[in-house]
N, CA, C and O of each residue as an XYZ file, in Angstrom:
788
protein
N      -2.034      7.205    -14.847
C      -1.380      8.385    -14.317
C      -1.409      8.322    -12.794
O      -2.484      8.266    -12.196
N      -0.239      8.331    -12.165
C      -0.157      8.239    -10.716
C      -0.620      9.519    -10.033
O      -0.323     10.628    -10.479
N      -1.349      9.337     -8.950
C      -1.741     10.499     -8.155
C      -0.670     10.770     -7.115
O      -0.128      9.845     -6.510
N      -0.371     12.035     -6.914
C       0.568     12.471     -5.894
C      -0.167     13.461     -5.005
O      -0.694     14.463     -5.487
N      -0.203     13.181     -3.708
C      -0.844     14.102     -2.765
C       0.218     15.024     -2.185
O       1.202     14.562     -1.608
N       0.019     16.316     -2.339
C       0.909     17.331     -1.779
C       0.200     17.948     -0.577
O      -0.895     18.493     -0.720
N       0.808     17.869      0.596
C       0.233     18.472      1.800
C       1.201     19.567      2.243
O       2.247     19.284      2.828
N       0.847     20.806      1.962
C       1.745     21.930      2.251
C       0.922     23.204      2.391
O       0.069     23.500      1.555
N       1.188     23.951      3.457
C       0.450     25.199      3.700
C       0.897     26.322      2.773
O       0.180     27.310      2.612
N       2.067     26.185      2.163
C       2.556     27.231      1.260
C       1.843     27.118     -0.087
O       2.082     26.182     -0.850
N       0.967     28.082     -0.368
C       0.200     28.071     -1.612
C       1.123     28.143     -2.821
O       0.916     27.437     -3.808
N       2.151     29.006     -2.743
C       3.062     29.152     -3.890
C       3.875     27.884     -4.136
O       4.051     27.478     -5.285
N       4.377     27.249     -3.062
C       5.126     26.003     -3.237
C       4.210     24.882     -3.725
O       4.606     24.060     -4.551
N       2.986     24.861     -3.206
C       2.026     23.855     -3.661
C       1.738     23.987     -5.144
O       1.668     22.988     -5.860
N       1.570     25.214     -5.606
C       1.319     25.480     -7.021
C       2.529     25.076     -7.874
O       2.378     24.477     -8.939
N       3.732     25.416     -7.386
C       4.958     25.084     -8.111
C       5.144     23.560     -8.213
O       5.463     23.039     -9.282
N       4.939     22.850     -7.085
C       5.084     21.385     -7.087
C       4.040     20.740     -7.995
O       4.335     19.805     -8.740
N       2.816     21.258     -7.919
C       1.742     20.729     -8.763
C       2.094     20.871    -10.242
O       1.886     19.946    -11.026
N       2.625     22.025    -10.616
C       3.025     22.251    -12.009
C       4.129     21.310    -12.453
O       4.059     20.739    -13.541
N       5.159     21.143    -11.612
C       6.274     20.246    -11.946
C       5.785     18.802    -12.143
O       6.177     18.122    -13.091
N       4.933     18.361    -11.236
C       4.453     16.978    -11.290
C       3.498     16.759    -12.468
O       3.509     15.696    -13.088
N       2.686     17.748    -12.770
C       1.775     17.648    -13.917
C       2.579     17.515    -15.210
O       2.268     16.678    -16.058
N       3.613     18.344    -15.357
C       4.458     18.270    -16.556
C       5.186     16.928    -16.654
O       5.508     16.478    -17.753
N       5.446     16.287    -15.512
C       6.137     14.996    -15.506
C       5.164     13.828    -15.722
O       5.581     12.670    -15.746
N       3.860     14.136    -15.881
C       2.887     13.083    -16.171
C       2.122     12.551    -14.974
O       1.428     11.541    -15.087
N       2.236     13.211    -13.830
C       1.510     12.790    -12.632
C       0.221     13.609    -12.480
O       0.029     14.629    -13.142
N      -0.647     13.134    -11.593
C      -1.897     13.843    -11.300
C      -1.836     14.319     -9.850
O      -2.260     13.599     -8.946
N      -1.312     15.527     -9.618
C      -1.178     16.005     -8.241
C      -2.498     16.522     -7.657
O      -3.342     17.077     -8.360
N      -2.638     16.318     -6.356
C      -3.761     16.854     -5.585
C      -3.126     17.620     -4.435
O      -2.222     17.105     -3.778
N      -3.583     18.842     -4.180
C      -2.968     19.673     -3.145
C      -3.917     19.846     -1.965
O      -5.100     20.139     -2.144
N      -3.386     19.661     -0.756
C      -4.132     19.912      0.486
C      -3.270     20.847      1.332
O      -2.046     20.721      1.342
N      -3.898     21.779      2.039
C      -3.137     22.775      2.793
C      -3.086     22.503      4.285
O      -2.546     23.313      5.038
N      -3.650     21.354      4.739
C      -3.631     21.019      6.165
C      -3.613     19.505      6.325
O      -3.890     18.762      5.383
N      -3.282     19.062      7.534
C      -3.293     17.620      7.832
C      -4.714     17.088      7.678
O      -4.924     16.014      7.114
N      -5.691     17.846      8.183
C      -7.092     17.413      8.109
C      -7.516     17.176      6.654
O      -8.092     16.137      6.334
N      -7.231     18.133      5.788
C      -7.570     17.979      4.365
C      -6.734     16.871      3.729
O      -7.207     16.153      2.847
N      -5.479     16.737      4.189
C      -4.608     15.685      3.675
C      -5.150     14.298      3.972
O      -5.053     13.404      3.132
N      -5.718     14.107      5.153
C      -6.308     12.808      5.513
C      -7.481     12.478      4.597
O      -7.623     11.343      4.142
N      -8.312     13.469      4.333
C      -9.475     13.267      3.450
C      -8.999     12.832      2.067
O      -9.535     11.886      1.489
N      -7.984     13.531      1.535
C      -7.481     13.213      0.199
C      -6.717     11.889      0.179
O      -6.796     11.146     -0.800
N      -5.984     11.588      1.242
C      -5.218     10.331      1.313
C      -6.151      9.125      1.256
O      -5.807      8.099      0.669
N      -7.329      9.246      1.863
C      -8.294      8.140      1.862
C      -8.816      7.841      0.461
O      -9.350      6.757      0.227
N      -8.672      8.779     -0.476
C      -9.154      8.584     -1.848
C      -8.062      8.104     -2.797
O      -8.349      7.767     -3.946
N      -6.811      8.067     -2.335
C      -5.695      7.754     -3.224
C      -5.726      6.308     -3.714
O      -6.062      5.401     -2.952
N      -5.377      6.091     -4.979
C      -5.301      4.726     -5.509
C      -3.948      4.095     -5.181
O      -3.027      4.801     -4.770
N      -3.813      2.784     -5.353
C      -2.504      2.141     -5.163
C      -1.472      2.793     -6.079
O      -1.800      3.229     -7.182
N      -0.230      2.856     -5.619
C       0.838      3.445     -6.415
C       1.032      4.931     -6.187
O       1.954      5.529     -6.743
N       0.167      5.539     -5.368
C       0.264      6.981     -5.104
C       1.396      7.269     -4.126
O       1.878      6.377     -3.428
N       1.809      8.532     -4.089
C       2.871      8.995     -3.197
C       2.367     10.252     -2.502
O       1.613     11.033     -3.081
N       2.791     10.440     -1.250
C       2.429     11.646     -0.505
C       3.688     12.477     -0.268
O       4.707     11.963      0.194
N       3.603     13.768     -0.593
C       4.682     14.728     -0.335
C       4.125     15.707      0.679
O       3.123     16.372      0.414
N       4.766     15.807      1.848
C       4.215     16.667      2.896
C       5.270     17.523      3.578
O       6.416     17.109      3.749
N       4.858     18.723      3.962
C       5.716     19.585      4.774
C       5.829     18.959      6.161
O       4.929     18.245      6.605
N       6.940     19.232      6.838
C       7.132     18.685      8.187
C       6.155     19.303      9.182
O       5.660     18.623     10.081
N       5.880     20.603      9.015
C       4.974     21.285      9.943
C       3.872     21.987      9.171
O       4.116     22.667      8.174
N       2.641     21.802      9.663
C       1.495     22.500      9.077
C       0.732     23.172     10.202
O       1.042     22.965     11.375
N      -0.252     23.966      9.860
C      -0.977     24.732     10.880
C      -1.699     23.838     11.886
O      -1.877     24.225     13.041
N      -2.116     22.645     11.456
C      -2.889     21.787     12.363
C      -2.176     20.489     12.727
O      -2.825     19.547     13.182
N      -0.863     20.413     12.541
C      -0.152     19.206     12.932
C       1.179     19.064     12.226
O       1.685     20.001     11.609
N       1.736     17.862     12.334
C       3.052     17.583     11.754
C       2.968     16.400     10.794
O       1.991     15.651     10.781
N       4.020     16.257      9.992
C       4.089     15.116      9.079
C       4.039     13.806      9.863
O       3.464     12.822      9.398
N       4.635     13.795     11.043
C       4.629     12.591     11.882
C       3.194     12.180     12.215
O       2.870     10.993     12.192
N       2.343     13.145     12.521
C       0.938     12.842     12.825
C       0.245     12.228     11.610
O      -0.524     11.275     11.738
N       0.526     12.783     10.432
C      -0.066     12.236      9.204
C       0.427     10.812      8.955
O      -0.360      9.934      8.603
N       1.727     10.583      9.136
C       2.301      9.242      8.932
C       1.703      8.252      9.920
O       1.361      7.132      9.538
N       1.571      8.643     11.179
C       0.962      7.753     12.184
C      -0.478      7.421     11.828
O      -0.918      6.283     11.995
N      -1.213      8.416     11.335
C      -2.601      8.181     10.920
C      -2.651      7.202      9.749
O      -3.496      6.307      9.728
N      -1.753      7.363      8.774
C      -1.704      6.456      7.618
C      -1.466      5.020      8.079
O      -2.094      4.088      7.578
N      -0.552      4.849      9.043
C      -0.267      3.500      9.570
C      -1.485      2.922     10.283
O      -1.816      1.749     10.113
N      -2.152      3.760     11.087
C      -3.348      3.318     11.809
C      -4.440      2.861     10.839
O      -5.157      1.899     11.112
N      -4.559      3.550      9.717
C      -5.580      3.235      8.718
C      -5.110      2.165      7.720
O      -5.828      1.846      6.773
N      -3.914      1.615      7.930
C      -3.339      0.576      7.057
C      -3.055      1.049      5.636
O      -3.115      0.253      4.698
N      -2.746      2.337      5.464
C      -2.301      2.838      4.170
C      -0.786      2.685      4.121
O      -0.102      2.910      5.119
N      -0.269      2.305      2.966
C       1.184      2.109      2.865
C       1.808      3.007      1.803
O       2.782      2.623      1.155
N       1.253      4.196      1.624
C       1.815      5.128      0.644
C       3.176      5.628      1.119
O       3.333      5.953      2.296
N       4.164      5.694      0.225
C       5.433      6.302      0.613
C       5.218      7.788      0.905
O       4.478      8.471      0.198
N       5.873      8.270      1.951
C       5.749      9.679      2.329
C       7.112     10.351      2.165
O       8.110      9.911      2.735
N       7.132     11.414      1.383
C       8.343     12.205      1.184
C       8.156     13.496      1.977
O       7.210     14.248      1.742
N       9.071     13.747      2.920
C       8.959     14.923      3.790
C       9.736     16.100      3.211
O      10.875     15.957      2.767
N       9.098     17.261      3.228
C       9.768     18.499      2.819
C      10.374     19.100      4.079
O       9.656     19.459      5.012
N      11.690     19.206      4.103
C      12.366     19.704      5.301
C      12.998     21.053      5.026
O      13.325     21.392      3.889
N      13.162     21.812      6.095
C      13.859     23.097      5.986
C      15.350     22.774      6.104
O      15.754     21.671      5.737
N      16.149     23.656      6.582
C      17.597     23.429      6.666
C      17.945     22.537      7.854
O      18.292     23.027      8.929
N      17.850     21.237      7.654
C      18.163     20.297      8.731
C      19.604     19.829      8.627
O      20.163     19.714      7.537
N      20.192     19.561      9.789
C      21.528     18.978      9.767
C      21.394     17.466      9.601
O      20.292     16.938      9.743
N      22.487     16.751      9.303
C      22.419     15.301      9.040
C      21.747     14.487     10.150
O      21.037     13.525      9.857
N      21.956     14.853     11.409
C      21.327     14.104     12.505
C      19.811     14.259     12.480
O      19.079     13.300     12.723
N      19.343     15.470     12.185
C      17.898     15.702     12.081
C      17.311     14.921     10.913
O      16.202     14.395     11.004
N      18.051     14.848      9.826
C      17.576     14.114      8.648
C      17.405     12.639      8.974
O      16.408     12.031      8.585
N      18.373     12.052      9.689
C      18.265     10.646     10.102
C      17.048     10.457     10.994
O      16.336      9.460     10.875
N      16.809     11.408     11.883
C      15.664     11.330     12.795
C      14.345     11.349     12.024
O      13.418     10.608     12.352
N      14.264     12.193     11.004
C      13.051     12.288     10.186
C      12.817     10.986      9.428
O      11.684     10.517      9.318
N      13.892     10.408      8.907
C      13.760      9.209      8.078
C      13.476      7.966      8.928
O      12.585      7.189      8.587
N      14.203      7.765     10.010
C      14.004      6.541     10.789
C      12.916      6.719     11.832
O      11.915      6.002     11.813
N      13.099      7.670     12.746
C      12.105      7.876     13.791
C      10.827      8.514     13.294
O       9.754      8.256     13.840
N      10.922      9.356     12.252
C       9.755     10.068     11.747
C       8.909      9.278     10.783
O       7.757      9.636     10.539
N       9.447      8.215     10.230
C       8.669      7.359      9.344
C       8.589      7.802      7.895
O       7.849      7.206      7.112
N       9.334      8.837      7.516
C       9.314      9.275      6.115
C      10.148      8.323      5.261
O      11.161      7.797      5.723
N       9.725      8.101      4.015
C      10.484      7.253      3.093
C      11.691      7.991      2.553
O      12.721      7.381      2.265
N      11.568      9.309      2.412
C      12.644     10.123      1.840
C      12.401     11.577      2.235
O      11.357     11.915      2.792
N      13.370     12.424      1.942
C      13.216     13.849      2.235
C      13.650     14.675      1.032
O      14.408     14.217      0.177
N      13.150     15.904      0.992
C      13.594     16.893      0.012
C      13.768     18.195      0.780
O      12.891     18.588      1.550
N      14.891     18.859      0.572
C      15.081     20.182      1.163
C      14.152     21.142      0.432
O      14.078     21.103     -0.797
N      13.446     21.998      1.154
C      12.491     22.917      0.526
C      13.162     23.783     -0.546
O      12.581     24.041     -1.600
N      14.370     24.218     -0.269
C      15.040     25.097     -1.239
C      15.424     24.363     -2.536
O      15.778     25.000     -3.527
N      15.352     23.009     -2.525
C      15.718     22.237     -3.721
C      14.510     21.541     -4.356
O      14.671     20.638     -5.177
N      13.305     21.961     -3.973
C      12.093     21.327     -4.504
C      12.072     21.297     -6.031
O      11.756     20.268     -6.628
N      12.403     22.407     -6.656
C      12.323     22.471     -8.113
C      13.305     21.522     -8.798
O      13.076     21.112     -9.936
N      14.393     21.171     -8.117
C      15.399     20.286     -8.711
C      15.199     18.823     -8.332
O      15.523     17.936     -9.122
N      14.671     18.551     -7.137
C      14.639     17.176     -6.625
C      13.258     16.524     -6.577
O      13.167     15.303     -6.450
N      12.191     17.299     -6.673
C      10.851     16.746     -6.462
C      10.513     15.606     -7.417
O      10.203     14.501     -6.973
N      10.569     15.859     -8.708
C      10.154     14.849     -9.693
C      11.037     13.609     -9.591
O      10.535     12.485     -9.612
N      12.327     13.806     -9.484
C      13.272     12.686     -9.393
C      12.994     11.830     -8.151
O      13.051     10.602     -8.217
N      12.697     12.474     -7.030
C      12.424     11.737     -5.788
C      11.092     11.003     -5.871
O      10.994      9.851     -5.448
N      10.072     11.652     -6.408
C       8.761     10.999     -6.560
C       8.878      9.774     -7.465
O       8.257      8.745     -7.199
N       9.674      9.880     -8.541
C       9.838      8.757     -9.478
C      10.370      7.504     -8.795
O      10.079      6.392     -9.234
N      11.145      7.669     -7.726
C      11.698      6.510     -7.009
C      10.609      5.695     -6.320
O      10.778      4.496     -6.097
N       9.493      6.338     -5.982
C       8.468      5.681     -5.160
C       7.136      5.436     -5.866
O       6.378      4.554     -5.463
N       6.845      6.202     -6.907
C       5.564      6.036     -7.609
C       5.589      4.733     -8.392
O       6.564      4.421     -9.076
N       4.514      3.986     -8.283
C       4.396      2.730     -9.014
C       3.287      2.897    -10.044
O       2.333      3.642     -9.819
N       3.410      2.203    -11.180
C       2.346      2.332    -12.186
C       0.989      2.010    -11.569
O       0.830      1.004    -10.877
N       0.011      2.880    -11.830
C      -1.316      2.737    -11.228
C      -1.982      1.433    -11.635
O      -2.723      0.839    -10.851
N      -1.721      0.987    -12.856
C      -2.396     -0.204    -13.352
C      -1.542     -1.455    -13.216
O      -1.837     -2.472    -13.843
N      -0.469     -1.398    -12.394
C       0.374     -2.586    -12.250
C      -0.416     -3.691    -11.569
O      -1.236     -3.431    -10.688
N      -0.165     -4.922    -11.983
C      -0.881     -6.070    -11.455
C       0.050     -6.846    -10.537
O       1.181     -7.156    -10.911
N      -0.416     -7.154     -9.356
C       0.354     -7.923     -8.407
C       0.095     -9.395     -8.659
O      -1.037     -9.860     -8.521
N       1.138    -10.138     -9.030
C       0.981    -11.563     -9.307
C       1.519    -12.345     -8.127
O       2.686    -12.209     -7.759
N       0.667    -13.162     -7.537
C       1.062    -13.912     -6.350
C       1.028    -15.422     -6.554
O       1.234    -16.171     -5.600
N       0.775    -15.882     -7.766
C       0.628    -17.318     -8.038
C      -0.399    -17.894     -7.080
O      -1.557    -17.477     -7.088
N       0.011    -18.849     -6.254
C      -0.938    -19.478     -5.344
C      -0.796    -18.982     -3.909
O      -1.246    -19.653     -2.980
N      -0.190    -17.837     -3.716
C      -0.014    -17.313     -2.371
C      -1.291    -16.622     -1.900
O      -2.064    -16.084     -2.693
N      -1.480    -16.656     -0.601
C      -2.605    -15.947      0.008
C      -2.095    -14.658      0.633
O      -1.011    -14.626      1.216
N      -2.885    -13.594      0.507
C      -2.533    -12.344      1.173
C      -3.022    -12.405      2.609
O      -4.207    -12.649      2.837
N      -2.145    -12.191      3.588
C      -2.607    -12.213      4.984
C      -3.565    -11.064      5.258
O      -3.399     -9.964      4.731
N      -4.560    -11.326      6.082
C      -5.546    -10.308      6.429
C      -5.693    -10.272      7.952
O      -5.301    -11.214      8.641
N      -6.254     -9.191      8.465
C      -6.374     -9.036      9.914
C      -7.773     -9.328     10.446
O      -7.974     -9.353     11.660
N      -8.735     -9.547      9.568
C     -10.124     -9.674     10.023
C     -10.348    -10.969     10.803
O      -9.612    -11.946     10.666
N     -11.384    -10.932     11.617
C     -11.748    -12.109     12.415
C     -12.194    -13.253     11.507
O     -11.882    -14.415     11.770
N     -12.927    -12.924     10.433
C     -13.375    -13.954      9.485
C     -12.178    -14.649      8.853
O     -12.195    -15.865      8.663
N     -11.139    -13.886      8.526
C      -9.948    -14.486      7.914
C      -9.221    -15.390      8.908
O      -8.692    -16.431      8.519
N      -9.187    -15.007     10.179
C      -8.551    -15.855     11.195
C      -9.234    -17.220     11.254
O      -8.577    -18.245     11.435
N     -10.569    -17.223     11.099
C     -11.313    -18.495     11.115
C     -10.955    -19.350      9.908
O     -10.831    -20.569     10.020
N     -10.787    -18.705      8.742
C     -10.397    -19.454      7.537
C      -9.015    -20.064      7.735
O      -8.797    -21.220      7.375
N      -8.076    -19.303      8.302
C      -6.736    -19.836      8.542
C      -6.766    -21.018      9.503
O      -6.032    -21.988      9.319
N      -7.615    -20.939     10.529
C      -7.751    -22.052     11.475
C      -8.278    -23.300     10.767
O      -7.819    -24.411     11.032
N      -9.257    -23.108      9.855
C      -9.816    -24.245      9.111
C      -8.787    -24.841      8.157
O      -8.730    -26.058      7.982
N      -7.965    -23.976      7.534
C      -6.909    -24.475      6.643
C      -5.982    -25.401      7.423
O      -5.648    -26.488      6.952
N      -5.567    -24.976      8.611
C      -4.658    -25.786      9.432
C      -5.322    -27.074      9.908
O      -4.690    -28.130      9.940
N      -6.606    -26.981     10.279
C      -7.326    -28.165     10.763
C      -7.491    -29.197      9.650
O      -7.298    -30.392      9.878
N      -7.846    -28.745      8.448
C      -8.021    -29.665      7.318
C      -6.681    -30.263      6.909
O      -6.599    -31.453      6.606
N      -5.630    -29.443      6.897
C      -4.298    -29.911      6.499
C      -3.772    -30.996      7.429
O      -2.979    -31.839      7.009
N      -4.201    -30.985      8.685
C      -3.734    -31.975      9.658
C      -4.392    -33.342      9.474
O      -3.951    -34.329     10.062
N      -5.455    -33.401      8.651
C      -6.156    -34.672      8.427
C      -5.760    -35.245      7.072
O      -4.997    -34.641      6.317
N      -6.301    -36.427      6.785
C      -6.070    -37.059      5.488
C      -7.350    -37.000      4.652
O      -7.505    -37.750      3.688
N      -8.258    -36.110      5.025
C      -9.573    -36.036      4.383
C      -9.517    -35.230      3.087
O      -8.650    -34.377      2.900
N     -10.466    -35.525      2.197
C     -10.640    -34.712      0.998
C     -11.451    -33.476      1.380
O     -12.263    -33.520      2.305
N     -11.230    -32.395      0.677
C     -11.955    -31.157      0.986
C     -12.506    -30.548     -0.288
O     -11.854    -30.564     -1.332
N     -13.712    -30.013     -0.192
C     -14.311    -29.266     -1.300
C     -14.408    -27.818     -0.840
O     -14.928    -27.533      0.239
N     -13.907    -26.910     -1.662
C     -13.894    -25.496     -1.305
C     -14.885    -24.767     -2.197
O     -14.783    -24.801     -3.424
N     -15.846    -24.109     -1.560
C     -16.857    -23.344     -2.291
C     -16.569    -21.857     -2.169
O     -16.007    -21.400     -1.174
N     -16.959    -21.111     -3.192
C     -16.812    -19.669     -3.128
C     -17.067    -19.035     -4.475
O     -17.103    -19.714     -5.502
N     -17.245    -17.728     -4.461
C     -17.466    -16.976     -5.695
C     -16.242    -17.077     -6.593
O     -15.134    -17.345     -6.129
N     -16.459    -16.860     -7.875
C     -15.356    -16.828     -8.834
C     -14.390    -15.709     -8.442
O     -14.804    -14.570     -8.224
N     -13.099    -16.043     -8.355
C     -12.097    -15.046     -8.002
C     -11.922    -14.821     -6.514
O     -11.221    -13.892     -6.112
N     -12.551    -15.660     -5.676
C     -12.456    -15.451     -4.234
C     -11.234    -16.123     -3.606
O     -10.986    -15.952     -2.413
N     -10.465    -16.888     -4.395
C      -9.229    -17.471     -3.874
C      -9.315    -18.933     -3.495
O      -8.551    -19.395     -2.648
N     -10.237    -19.680     -4.109
C     -10.388    -21.103     -3.773
C      -9.107    -21.887     -4.059
O      -8.680    -22.702     -3.241
N      -8.491    -21.637     -5.226
C      -7.259    -22.364     -5.567
C      -6.140    -22.035     -4.590
O      -5.357    -22.913     -4.229
N      -6.056    -20.794     -4.161
C      -5.022    -20.410     -3.207
C      -5.236    -21.085     -1.857
O      -4.276    -21.491     -1.203
N      -6.501    -21.206     -1.440
C      -6.806    -21.895     -0.181
C      -6.435    -23.378     -0.304
O      -5.852    -23.951      0.617
N      -6.772    -23.996     -1.442
C      -6.423    -25.404     -1.658
C      -4.909    -25.592     -1.620
O      -4.413    -26.551     -1.027
N      -4.189    -24.689     -2.244
C      -2.726    -24.780     -2.260
C      -2.154    -24.609     -0.848
O      -1.171    -25.257     -0.488
N      -2.776    -23.735     -0.054
C      -2.315    -23.515      1.315
C      -2.549    -24.764      2.163
O      -1.717    -25.116      2.999
N      -3.690    -25.436      1.945
C      -3.953    -26.694      2.657
C      -2.866    -27.706      2.304
O      -2.327    -28.379      3.182
N      -2.551    -27.807      1.034
C      -1.509    -28.726      0.561
C      -0.158    -28.397      1.207
O       0.541    -29.303      1.661
N       0.215    -27.112      1.253
C       1.503    -26.718      1.828
C       1.595    -27.012      3.322
O       2.683    -27.268      3.837
N       0.461    -26.978      4.022
C       0.445    -27.229      5.463
C       0.255    -28.704      5.807
O       0.268    -29.073      6.981
N       0.078    -29.548      4.792
C      -0.211    -30.964      5.047
C       1.056    -31.806      5.020
O       2.138    -31.327      4.681
N       0.890    -33.082      5.390
C       2.015    -34.019      5.352
C       2.337    -34.428      3.916
O       3.341    -35.099      3.680
N       1.507    -34.036      2.962
C       1.732    -34.376      1.550
C       2.534    -33.305      0.811
O       2.670    -33.362     -0.411
N       3.055    -32.348      1.537
C       3.715    -31.211      0.907
C       4.825    -31.628     -0.057
O       5.021    -30.982     -1.086
N       5.549    -32.690      0.260
C       6.664    -33.113     -0.591
C       6.221    -34.036     -1.724
O       7.041    -34.423     -2.557
N       4.943    -34.393     -1.769
C       4.437    -35.295     -2.802
C       3.862    -34.494     -3.969
O       3.564    -33.309     -3.817
N       3.702    -35.135     -5.139
C       3.169    -34.412     -6.301
C       1.811    -33.786     -6.002
O       1.009    -34.330     -5.242
N       1.579    -32.644     -6.609
C       0.342    -31.901     -6.385
C      -0.290    -31.589     -7.734
O       0.374    -31.064     -8.627
N      -1.555    -31.906     -7.881
C      -2.251    -31.570     -9.126
C      -3.451    -30.702     -8.801
O      -4.189    -30.958     -7.850
N      -3.627    -29.684     -9.600
C      -4.786    -28.798     -9.437
C      -5.956    -29.345    -10.227
O      -5.825    -29.667    -11.408
N      -7.080    -29.447     -9.583
C      -8.305    -29.833    -10.275
C      -9.273    -28.681    -10.098
O      -9.673    -28.354     -8.981
N      -9.641    -28.081    -11.195
C     -10.546    -26.938    -11.128
C     -11.859    -27.308    -11.797
O     -11.882    -27.708    -12.960
N     -12.936    -27.174    -11.067
C     -14.264    -27.441    -11.615
C     -14.959    -26.125    -11.858
O     -14.957    -25.247    -10.994
N     -15.549    -25.980    -13.013
C     -16.347    -24.791    -13.302
C     -17.810    -25.185    -13.177
O     -18.294    -26.042    -13.916
N     -18.500    -24.568    -12.255
C     -19.901    -24.896    -12.026
C     -20.741    -23.763    -12.601
O     -20.579    -22.602    -12.224
N     -21.641    -24.112    -13.515
C     -22.524    -23.106    -14.096
C     -23.870    -23.191    -13.387
O     -24.516    -24.238    -13.426
N     -24.304    -22.123    -12.747
C     -25.597    -22.154    -12.061
C     -26.749    -22.278    -13.065
O     -26.716    -21.714    -14.159
N     -27.758    -23.032    -12.653
C     -28.951    -23.169    -13.501
C     -29.845    -21.962    -13.311
O     -30.095    -21.526    -12.187
N     -30.319    -21.434    -14.411
C     -31.231    -20.301    -14.312
C     -32.651    -20.817    -14.170
O     -33.059    -21.721    -14.899
N     -33.403    -20.256    -13.244
C     -34.781    -20.693    -13.038
C     -35.726    -19.707    -13.688
O     -36.942    -19.890    -13.631
């Protein structure tokens, strides 16, 4: 069941949206301020969606979106707008960083349909084959440097690590960066069982 975070100071609209989303099979969480919204956003699982009013007592949707980007959260944000003209809507979507908008007066008709466009199954599995996910940490930068250094040589390499830590993906990346990239590639996987003392 996907979680949907609703950030809206209107108690009645929050209750109405929560009811609509619950009936549609979602698990809504309601926050009435940006501050509370940040706390709840930090708990959201992958596949969640955020629905927020453009203006709240302690900030704007833009502030919440900027905070999400700073914290490396990539939840789609649907902005609840009042009566905006088309130019304002473009500004909210492109400059404001919202994924989509809903007019407040059409919440009961458009909310569930709009959320469905962005909510992803909570238990969906991301399959990357032998691809590595890029990371920003300093430790990861060192691993990338070692991958490039090893790939530039003709040496054999042994990769150690915990089960599921990505050893095969690192080996494949070394192969892709090497001069052997166009030659046949075979995976050799060794299972090492630790001795119990």
